[in-house]
Coordinates of C-alpha atoms in Angstrom, one line a residue:
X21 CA 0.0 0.0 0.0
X22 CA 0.7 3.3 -0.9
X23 CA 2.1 5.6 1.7
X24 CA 1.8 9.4 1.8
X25 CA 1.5 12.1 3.7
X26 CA -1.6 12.8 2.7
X27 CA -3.2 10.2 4.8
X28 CA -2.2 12.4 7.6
X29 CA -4.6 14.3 7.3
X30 CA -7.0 13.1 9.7
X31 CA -10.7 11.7 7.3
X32 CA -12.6 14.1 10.2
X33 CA -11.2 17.4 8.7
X34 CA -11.8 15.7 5.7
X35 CA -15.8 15.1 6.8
X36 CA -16.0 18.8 7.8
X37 CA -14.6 20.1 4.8
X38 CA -17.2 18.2 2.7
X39 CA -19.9 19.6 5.4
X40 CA -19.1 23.0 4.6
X41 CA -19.1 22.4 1.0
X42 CA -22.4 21.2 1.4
X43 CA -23.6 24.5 3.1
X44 CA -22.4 26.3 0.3
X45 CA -24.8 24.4 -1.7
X46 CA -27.3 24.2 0.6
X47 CA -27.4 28.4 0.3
X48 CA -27.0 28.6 -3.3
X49 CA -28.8 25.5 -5.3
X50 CA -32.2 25.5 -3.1
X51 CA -33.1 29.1 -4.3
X52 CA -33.8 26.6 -7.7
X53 CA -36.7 24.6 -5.3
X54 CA -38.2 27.8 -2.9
X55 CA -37.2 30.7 -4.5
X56 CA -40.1 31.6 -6.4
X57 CA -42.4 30.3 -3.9
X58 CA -41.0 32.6 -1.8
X59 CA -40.9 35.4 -4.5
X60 CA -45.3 35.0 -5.4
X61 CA -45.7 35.5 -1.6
X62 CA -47.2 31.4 -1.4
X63 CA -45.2 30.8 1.4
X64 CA -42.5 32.6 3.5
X65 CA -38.9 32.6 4.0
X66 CA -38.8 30.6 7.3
X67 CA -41.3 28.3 6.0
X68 CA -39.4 27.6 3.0
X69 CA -36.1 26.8 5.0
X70 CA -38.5 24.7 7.3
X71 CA -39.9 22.8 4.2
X72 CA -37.0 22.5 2.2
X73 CA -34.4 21.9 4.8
X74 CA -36.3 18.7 5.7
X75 CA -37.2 17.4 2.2
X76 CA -33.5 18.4 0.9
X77 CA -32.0 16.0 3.9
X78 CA -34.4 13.1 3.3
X79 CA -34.1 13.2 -0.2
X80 CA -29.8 13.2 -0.2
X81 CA -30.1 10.4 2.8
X82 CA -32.8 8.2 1.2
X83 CA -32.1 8.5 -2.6
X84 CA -28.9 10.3 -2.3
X85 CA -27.1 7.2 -3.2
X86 CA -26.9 7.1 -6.9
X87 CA -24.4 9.6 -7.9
X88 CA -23.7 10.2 -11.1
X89 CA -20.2 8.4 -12.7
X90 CA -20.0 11.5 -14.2
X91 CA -18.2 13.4 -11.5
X92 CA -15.8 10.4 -10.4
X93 CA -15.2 8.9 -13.9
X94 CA -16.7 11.0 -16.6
X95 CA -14.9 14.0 -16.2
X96 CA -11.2 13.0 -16.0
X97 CA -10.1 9.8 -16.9
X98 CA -9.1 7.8 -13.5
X99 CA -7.2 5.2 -15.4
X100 CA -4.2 7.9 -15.6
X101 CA -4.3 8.0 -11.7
X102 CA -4.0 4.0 -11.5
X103 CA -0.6 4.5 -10.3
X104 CA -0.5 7.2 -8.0
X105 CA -4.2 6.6 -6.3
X106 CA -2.8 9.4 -3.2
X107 CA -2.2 12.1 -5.8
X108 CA -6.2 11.3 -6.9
X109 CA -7.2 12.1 -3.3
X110 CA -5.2 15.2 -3.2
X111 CA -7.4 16.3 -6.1
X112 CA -10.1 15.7 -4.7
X113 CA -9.4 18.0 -1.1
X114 CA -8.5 20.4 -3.8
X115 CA -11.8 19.8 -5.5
X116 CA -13.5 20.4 -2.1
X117 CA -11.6 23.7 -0.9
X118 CA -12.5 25.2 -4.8
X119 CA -16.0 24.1 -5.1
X120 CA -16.9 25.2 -1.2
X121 CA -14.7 28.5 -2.0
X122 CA -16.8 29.6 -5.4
X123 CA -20.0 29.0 -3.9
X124 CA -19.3 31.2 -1.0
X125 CA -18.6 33.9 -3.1
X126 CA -21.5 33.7 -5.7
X127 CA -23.7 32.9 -2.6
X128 CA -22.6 36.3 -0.5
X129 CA -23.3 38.1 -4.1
X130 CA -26.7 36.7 -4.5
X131 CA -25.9 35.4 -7.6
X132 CA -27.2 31.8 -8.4
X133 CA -24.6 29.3 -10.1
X134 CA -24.6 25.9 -11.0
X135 CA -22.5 23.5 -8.4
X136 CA -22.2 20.5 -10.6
X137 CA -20.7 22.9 -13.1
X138 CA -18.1 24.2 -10.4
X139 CA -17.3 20.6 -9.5
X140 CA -16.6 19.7 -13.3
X141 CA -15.1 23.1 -13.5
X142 CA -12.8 21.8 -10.0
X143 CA -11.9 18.6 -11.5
X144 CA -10.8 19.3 -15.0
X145 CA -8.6 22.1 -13.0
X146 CA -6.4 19.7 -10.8
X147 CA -6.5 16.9 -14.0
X148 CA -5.3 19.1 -15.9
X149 CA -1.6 20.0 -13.8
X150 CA -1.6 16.9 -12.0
X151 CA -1.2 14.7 -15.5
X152 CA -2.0 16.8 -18.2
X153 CA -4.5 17.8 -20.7
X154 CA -5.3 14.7 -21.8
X155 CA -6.7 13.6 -18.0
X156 CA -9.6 15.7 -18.5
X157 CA -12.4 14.3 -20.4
X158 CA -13.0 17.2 -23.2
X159 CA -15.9 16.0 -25.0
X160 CA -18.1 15.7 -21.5
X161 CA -17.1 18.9 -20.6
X162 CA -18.0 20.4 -23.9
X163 CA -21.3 18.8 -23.5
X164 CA -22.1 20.2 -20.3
X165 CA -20.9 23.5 -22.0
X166 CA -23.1 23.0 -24.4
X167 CA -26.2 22.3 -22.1
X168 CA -25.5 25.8 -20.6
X169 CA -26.9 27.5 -23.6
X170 CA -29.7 24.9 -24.5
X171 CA -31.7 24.9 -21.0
X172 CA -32.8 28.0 -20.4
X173 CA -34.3 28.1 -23.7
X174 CA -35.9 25.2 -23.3
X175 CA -37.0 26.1 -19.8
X176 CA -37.9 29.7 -20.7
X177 CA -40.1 28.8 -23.8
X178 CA -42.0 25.6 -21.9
X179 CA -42.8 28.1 -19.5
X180 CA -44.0 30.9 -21.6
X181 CA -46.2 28.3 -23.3
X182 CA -47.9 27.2 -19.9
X183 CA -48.1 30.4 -18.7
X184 CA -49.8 31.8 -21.7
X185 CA -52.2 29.2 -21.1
X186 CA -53.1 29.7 -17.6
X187 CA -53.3 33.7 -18.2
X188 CA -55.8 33.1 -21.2
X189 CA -58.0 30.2 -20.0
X190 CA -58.4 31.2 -16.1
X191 CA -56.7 34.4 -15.4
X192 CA -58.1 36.8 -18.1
X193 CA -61.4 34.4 -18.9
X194 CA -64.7 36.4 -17.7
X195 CA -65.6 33.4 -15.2
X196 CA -62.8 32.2 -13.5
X197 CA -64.1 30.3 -10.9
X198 CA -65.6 28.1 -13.4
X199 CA -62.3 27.8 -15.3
X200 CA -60.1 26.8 -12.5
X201 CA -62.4 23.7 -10.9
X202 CA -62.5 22.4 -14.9
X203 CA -58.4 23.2 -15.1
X204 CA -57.3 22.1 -11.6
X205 CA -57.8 18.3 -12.5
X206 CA -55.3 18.6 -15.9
X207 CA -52.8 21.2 -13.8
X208 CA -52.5 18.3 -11.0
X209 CA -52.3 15.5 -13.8
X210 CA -49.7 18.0 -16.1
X211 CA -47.8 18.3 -12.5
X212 CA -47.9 14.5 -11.4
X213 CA -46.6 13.6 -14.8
X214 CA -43.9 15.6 -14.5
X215 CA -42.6 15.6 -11.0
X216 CA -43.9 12.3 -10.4
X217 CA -41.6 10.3 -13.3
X218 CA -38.6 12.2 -11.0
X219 CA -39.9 11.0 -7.7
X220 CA -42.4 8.7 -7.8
X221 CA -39.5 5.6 -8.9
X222 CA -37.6 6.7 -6.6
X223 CA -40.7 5.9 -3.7
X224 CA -42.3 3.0 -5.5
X225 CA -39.0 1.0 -5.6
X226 CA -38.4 0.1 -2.5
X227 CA -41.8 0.2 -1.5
X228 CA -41.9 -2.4 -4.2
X229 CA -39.3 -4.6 -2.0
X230 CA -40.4 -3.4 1.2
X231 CA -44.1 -4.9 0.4
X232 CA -42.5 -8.3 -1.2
X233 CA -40.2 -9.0 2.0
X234 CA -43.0 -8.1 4.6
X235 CA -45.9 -9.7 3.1
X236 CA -45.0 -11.5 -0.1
X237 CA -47.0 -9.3 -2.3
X238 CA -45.3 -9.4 -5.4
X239 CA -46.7 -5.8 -6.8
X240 CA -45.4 -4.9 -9.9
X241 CA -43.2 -1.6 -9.9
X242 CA -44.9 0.0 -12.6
X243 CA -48.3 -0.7 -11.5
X244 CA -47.2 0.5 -8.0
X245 CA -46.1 3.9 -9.3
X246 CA -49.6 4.1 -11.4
X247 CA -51.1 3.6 -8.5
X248 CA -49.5 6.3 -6.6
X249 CA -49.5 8.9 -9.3
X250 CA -53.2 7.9 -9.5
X251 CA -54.0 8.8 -5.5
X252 CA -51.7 12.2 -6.0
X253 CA -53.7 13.4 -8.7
X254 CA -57.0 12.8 -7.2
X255 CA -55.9 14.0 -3.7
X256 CA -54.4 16.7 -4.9
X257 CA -57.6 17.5 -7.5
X258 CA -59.5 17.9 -4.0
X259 CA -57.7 19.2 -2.0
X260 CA -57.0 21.9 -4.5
X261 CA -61.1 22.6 -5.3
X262 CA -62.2 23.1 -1.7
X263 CA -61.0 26.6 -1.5
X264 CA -62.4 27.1 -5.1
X265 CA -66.0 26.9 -3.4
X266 CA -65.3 29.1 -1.2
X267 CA -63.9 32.0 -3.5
X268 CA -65.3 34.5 -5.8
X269 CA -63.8 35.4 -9.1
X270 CA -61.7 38.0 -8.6
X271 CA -58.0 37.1 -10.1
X272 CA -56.2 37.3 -6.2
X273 CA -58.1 34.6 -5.0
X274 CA -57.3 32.7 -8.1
X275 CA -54.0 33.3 -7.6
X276 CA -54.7 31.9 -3.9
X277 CA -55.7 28.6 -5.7
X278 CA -53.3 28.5 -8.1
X279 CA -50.5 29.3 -4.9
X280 CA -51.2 25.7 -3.5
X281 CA -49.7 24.4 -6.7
X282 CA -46.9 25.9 -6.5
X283 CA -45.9 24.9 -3.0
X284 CA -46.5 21.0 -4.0
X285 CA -44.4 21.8 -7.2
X286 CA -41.6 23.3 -4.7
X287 CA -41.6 20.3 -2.3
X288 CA -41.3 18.3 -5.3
X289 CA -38.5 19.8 -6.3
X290 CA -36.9 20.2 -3.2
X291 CA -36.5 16.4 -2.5
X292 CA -36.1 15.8 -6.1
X293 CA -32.7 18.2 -5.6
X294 CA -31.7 16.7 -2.5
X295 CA -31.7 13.7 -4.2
X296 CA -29.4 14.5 -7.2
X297 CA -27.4 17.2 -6.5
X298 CA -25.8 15.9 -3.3
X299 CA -23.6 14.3 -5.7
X300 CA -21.7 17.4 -5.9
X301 CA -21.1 17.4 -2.3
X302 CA -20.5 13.7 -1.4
X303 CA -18.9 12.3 -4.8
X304 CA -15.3 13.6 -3.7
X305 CA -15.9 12.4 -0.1
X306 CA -17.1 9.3 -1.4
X307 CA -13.7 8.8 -3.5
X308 CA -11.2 10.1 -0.3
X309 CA -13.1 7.2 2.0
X310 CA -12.7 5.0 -1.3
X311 CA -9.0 5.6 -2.1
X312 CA -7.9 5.7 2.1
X313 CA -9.8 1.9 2.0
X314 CA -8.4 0.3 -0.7
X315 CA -5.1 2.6 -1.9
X316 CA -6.7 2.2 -5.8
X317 CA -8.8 4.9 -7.5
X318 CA -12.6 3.9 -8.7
X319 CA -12.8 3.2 -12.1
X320 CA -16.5 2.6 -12.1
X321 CA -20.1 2.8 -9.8
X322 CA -19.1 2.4 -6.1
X323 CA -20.9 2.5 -2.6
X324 CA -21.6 5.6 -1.4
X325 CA -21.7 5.3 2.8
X326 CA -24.8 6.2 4.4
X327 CA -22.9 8.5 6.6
X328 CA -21.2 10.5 3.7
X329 CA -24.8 11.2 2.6
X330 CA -25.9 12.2 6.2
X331 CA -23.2 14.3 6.0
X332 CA -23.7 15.6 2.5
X333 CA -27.6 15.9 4.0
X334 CA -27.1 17.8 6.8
X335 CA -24.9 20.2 5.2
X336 CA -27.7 21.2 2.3
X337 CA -30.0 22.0 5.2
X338 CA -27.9 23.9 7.3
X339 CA -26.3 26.1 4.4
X340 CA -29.9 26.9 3.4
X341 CA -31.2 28.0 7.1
X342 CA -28.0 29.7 7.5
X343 CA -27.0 32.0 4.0
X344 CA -30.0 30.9 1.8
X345 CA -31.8 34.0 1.8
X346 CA -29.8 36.0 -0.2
X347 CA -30.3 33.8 -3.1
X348 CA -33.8 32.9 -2.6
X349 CA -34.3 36.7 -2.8
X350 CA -32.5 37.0 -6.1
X351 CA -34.4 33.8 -7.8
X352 CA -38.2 35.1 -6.2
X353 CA -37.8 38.9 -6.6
X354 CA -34.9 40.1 -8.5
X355 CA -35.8 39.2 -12.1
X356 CA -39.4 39.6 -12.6
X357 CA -42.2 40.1 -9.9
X358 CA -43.9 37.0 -9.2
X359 CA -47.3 35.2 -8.8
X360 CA -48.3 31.9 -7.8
X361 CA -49.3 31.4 -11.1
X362 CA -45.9 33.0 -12.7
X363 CA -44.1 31.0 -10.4
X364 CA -46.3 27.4 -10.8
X365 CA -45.2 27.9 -14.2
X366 CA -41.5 28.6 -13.8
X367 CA -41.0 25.5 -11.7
X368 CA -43.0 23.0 -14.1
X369 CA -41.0 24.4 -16.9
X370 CA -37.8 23.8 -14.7
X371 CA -38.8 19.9 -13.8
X372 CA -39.5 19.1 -17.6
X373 CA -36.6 20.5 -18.9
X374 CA -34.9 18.4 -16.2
X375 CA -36.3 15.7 -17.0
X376 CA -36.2 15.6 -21.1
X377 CA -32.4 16.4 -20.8
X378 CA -32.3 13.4 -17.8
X379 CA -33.9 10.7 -20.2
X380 CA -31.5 12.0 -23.1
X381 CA -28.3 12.1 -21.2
X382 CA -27.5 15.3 -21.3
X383 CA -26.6 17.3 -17.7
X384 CA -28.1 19.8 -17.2
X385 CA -28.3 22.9 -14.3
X386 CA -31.8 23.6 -12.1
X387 CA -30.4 26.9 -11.9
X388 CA -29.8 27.5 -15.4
X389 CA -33.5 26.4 -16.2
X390 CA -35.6 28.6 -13.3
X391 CA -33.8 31.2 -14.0
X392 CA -34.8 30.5 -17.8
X393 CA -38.2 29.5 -16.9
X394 CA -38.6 33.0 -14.6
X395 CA -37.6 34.7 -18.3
X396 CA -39.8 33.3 -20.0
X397 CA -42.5 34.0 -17.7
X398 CA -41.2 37.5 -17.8
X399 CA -41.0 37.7 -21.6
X400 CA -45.0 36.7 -21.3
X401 CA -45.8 39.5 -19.0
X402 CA -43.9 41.9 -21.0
X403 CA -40.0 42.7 -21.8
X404 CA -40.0 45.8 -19.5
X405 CA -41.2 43.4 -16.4
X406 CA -37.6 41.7 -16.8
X407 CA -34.6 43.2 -14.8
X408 CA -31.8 42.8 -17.0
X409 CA -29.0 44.0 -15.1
X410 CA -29.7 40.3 -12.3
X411 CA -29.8 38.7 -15.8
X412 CA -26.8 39.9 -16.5
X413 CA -25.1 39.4 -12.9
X414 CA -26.5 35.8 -13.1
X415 CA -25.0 35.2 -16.6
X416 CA -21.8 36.2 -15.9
X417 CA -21.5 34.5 -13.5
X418 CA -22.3 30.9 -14.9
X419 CA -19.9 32.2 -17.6
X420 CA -17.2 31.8 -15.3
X421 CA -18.1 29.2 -12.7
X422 CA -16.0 26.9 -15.0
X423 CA -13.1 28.6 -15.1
X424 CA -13.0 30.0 -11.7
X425 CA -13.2 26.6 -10.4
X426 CA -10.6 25.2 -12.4
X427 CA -8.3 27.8 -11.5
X428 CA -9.1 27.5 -8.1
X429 CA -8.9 23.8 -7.7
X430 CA -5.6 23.6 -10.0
X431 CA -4.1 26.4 -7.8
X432 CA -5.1 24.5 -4.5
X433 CA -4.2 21.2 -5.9
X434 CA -0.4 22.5 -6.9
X435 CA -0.4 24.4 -3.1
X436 CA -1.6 20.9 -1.3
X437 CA 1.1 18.8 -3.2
X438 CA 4.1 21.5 -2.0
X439 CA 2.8 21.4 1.6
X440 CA 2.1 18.0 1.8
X441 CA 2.7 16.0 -1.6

């Protein structure tokens, strides 16, 4: 086995590191789940840190587990690393102290930025001096670059369409009373489609298992997750008309109805994020525990602890209760002024472009398509209801996450190996 310096550093600064790193996302990445909720007025700050705090954490612990190859094998080549696993590990602390670092800053600016880009962006950087160009995995990177400009399109025009839709059938109609009890049943089924095909697998699974090993029922997974969309729809069809009865038709207590949507669409993807993007937190922990176990590097899918994604958990919803408002702020009030029916649309746009690009296998940013979806909206309301100059902020800096990162980790990584290498 190996032996290095490196392992001197004791795995519990290690842990913390990784914590921190999550807080940074945590603050930055769940403005893409409660910011506009929080923007329309549907909920309030402290209730969306409440909300999302807990759904972010059981999402990364429960469903946390599949992280994507991407960032341990996709990005740089680990094959090159075969021989010198230590020097791998190094990267990855590097990786850590860059990612953590960039998200600090964006988050104290307000501005919201993509952290799977700034862990790509972290680990092309110390590839790149540690053995060369050709470590780095160009053509994924280029993809991901290339996602950058195609999502908030996407996002911003799905958005424009529903929104168009909901402001000429319920807003605007002359009865809209009537027009929201015959819409709500096709908003909850449009919502359940979409939100559901990200979460509901992820439930039905092991509830699958769970039902087999308990009682023997052999359900089928499929017909489980029908059966589960089927009961959301309905219960969410009701719950959503009893209020309806009760309200007359002027457009603020439509926009009261149209409010509870837009919480359930925030839950959804709060847990949805919690369950995907603590990848960007645990993957390099997951490779340090990895490498200090075995003294090789991963060349393909490996376990990820339960207590890395606690960790990776925990972090999300502290970050969030901690330095999340500034972001939340800039997402719900800082580009357009929102509605529950603006913001509905926004985050429904956001979850299907999210989930085409996920079933075509392209990654994608959250953040890249609310912001786009929040445009689109804006774009629907009128070009003067957009604030360009956050546009701006916001574009600039996804423009150089990237690059910042890289630098960052590449600089740290060269640092690390003089001090301790």
């Amino acid at each position: 086995m190996e032996i290095s310096p490196i392992n001197l550093i004791p795995l519990w600064f290690v842990c913390l590191l990784a914590f921190y790193v999550a807080c940074t996302l945590g603050a930055n990445d769940v403005a893409n789940s409660m910011g506009t909720s929080v923007g329309s007025k549907a909920i309030t700050l402290r209730q969306a840190i409440i909300i999302a705090g807990v759904l972010e954490f059981f999402g990364a612990v429960l469903f946390g587990g599949r992280v994507s190859e991407t960032l341990a094998t996709g990005v740089v080549k680990p094959e090159e690393f075969i021989r010198s696993p230590q020097l791998f590990q190094l990267g990855m602390i590097a990786v850590l102290v860059s990612t953590g670092l960039w998200l600090q800053i964006a988050t104290r600016k307000g501005l919201p930025v993509a952290s799977s880009h700034a862990v790509v962006g972290a680990i092309s950087g110390f590839s790149a001096v540690a053995v060369g160009w050709t470590a780095v995995a160009w053509k994924t990177v280029g993809l991901i670059s290339l996602a950058w400009l195609i999502t908030p399109l996407i996002s911003a025009a799905i958005a424009a369409l529903l929104y168009s839709l909901i402001k000429y059938w319920i807003l605007e109609h002359p009865h809209p009373q009537q027009q929201i009890l015959e819409w709500t049943p096709w908003l909850s089924c449009a919502m359940i489609a979409v939100f559901g095909t990200l979460v509901v697998p992820e439930i039905s699974q092991p509830l699958a298992s769970w039902m087999k090993s308990q009682w023997g029922l052999n359900f089928p997974t499929h017909d489980l997750t029908i059966a589960i969309a089927g009961l959301a729809v309905v219960g969410l069809t009701w719950f959503s008309w009893q209020p309806t009865f009760r309200s007359g038709d002027s457009k603020s207590s439509i926009e009261k109805q149209l409010a509870q949507f837009q919480v359930f669409s925030a839950c959804f993807v709060a847990f949805a994020h919690g369950s995907n993007d603590v990848g960007n937190t645990v993957a390099p922990l997951a490779i340090i525990v990895y490498i200090r176990q075995t003294a090789s590097v991963p060349l393909g899918e490996f376990h990820i602890p339960l207590w890395v994604l606690v960790i990776g958990g925990a972090g999300i919803a502290t970050g969030l209760a901690v330095w999340g408002q500034k972001v939340i702020s800039t997402v719900g009030e800082n580009i357009i002024t929102l509605t529950p029916s603006a913001g509905f649309s926004a985050e429904l746009a956001t979850a299907t472009t999210v989930l085409i690009a996920s079933n075509l296998g392209i990654p994608v940013s959250t953040s890249h398509a609310l912001v786009g979806g929040v445009v689109g909206v804006g774009i629907v309301q009128g070009w003067k209801s957009i604030k360009f100059g956050t546009v701006g902020n916001i574009a600039l800096a996804w423009l150089i996450t990237v690059p910042t990162a890289a630098f960052l980790a590449a600089t740290g990584f060269l640092l690390l190996r003089y001090f301790i290498g």
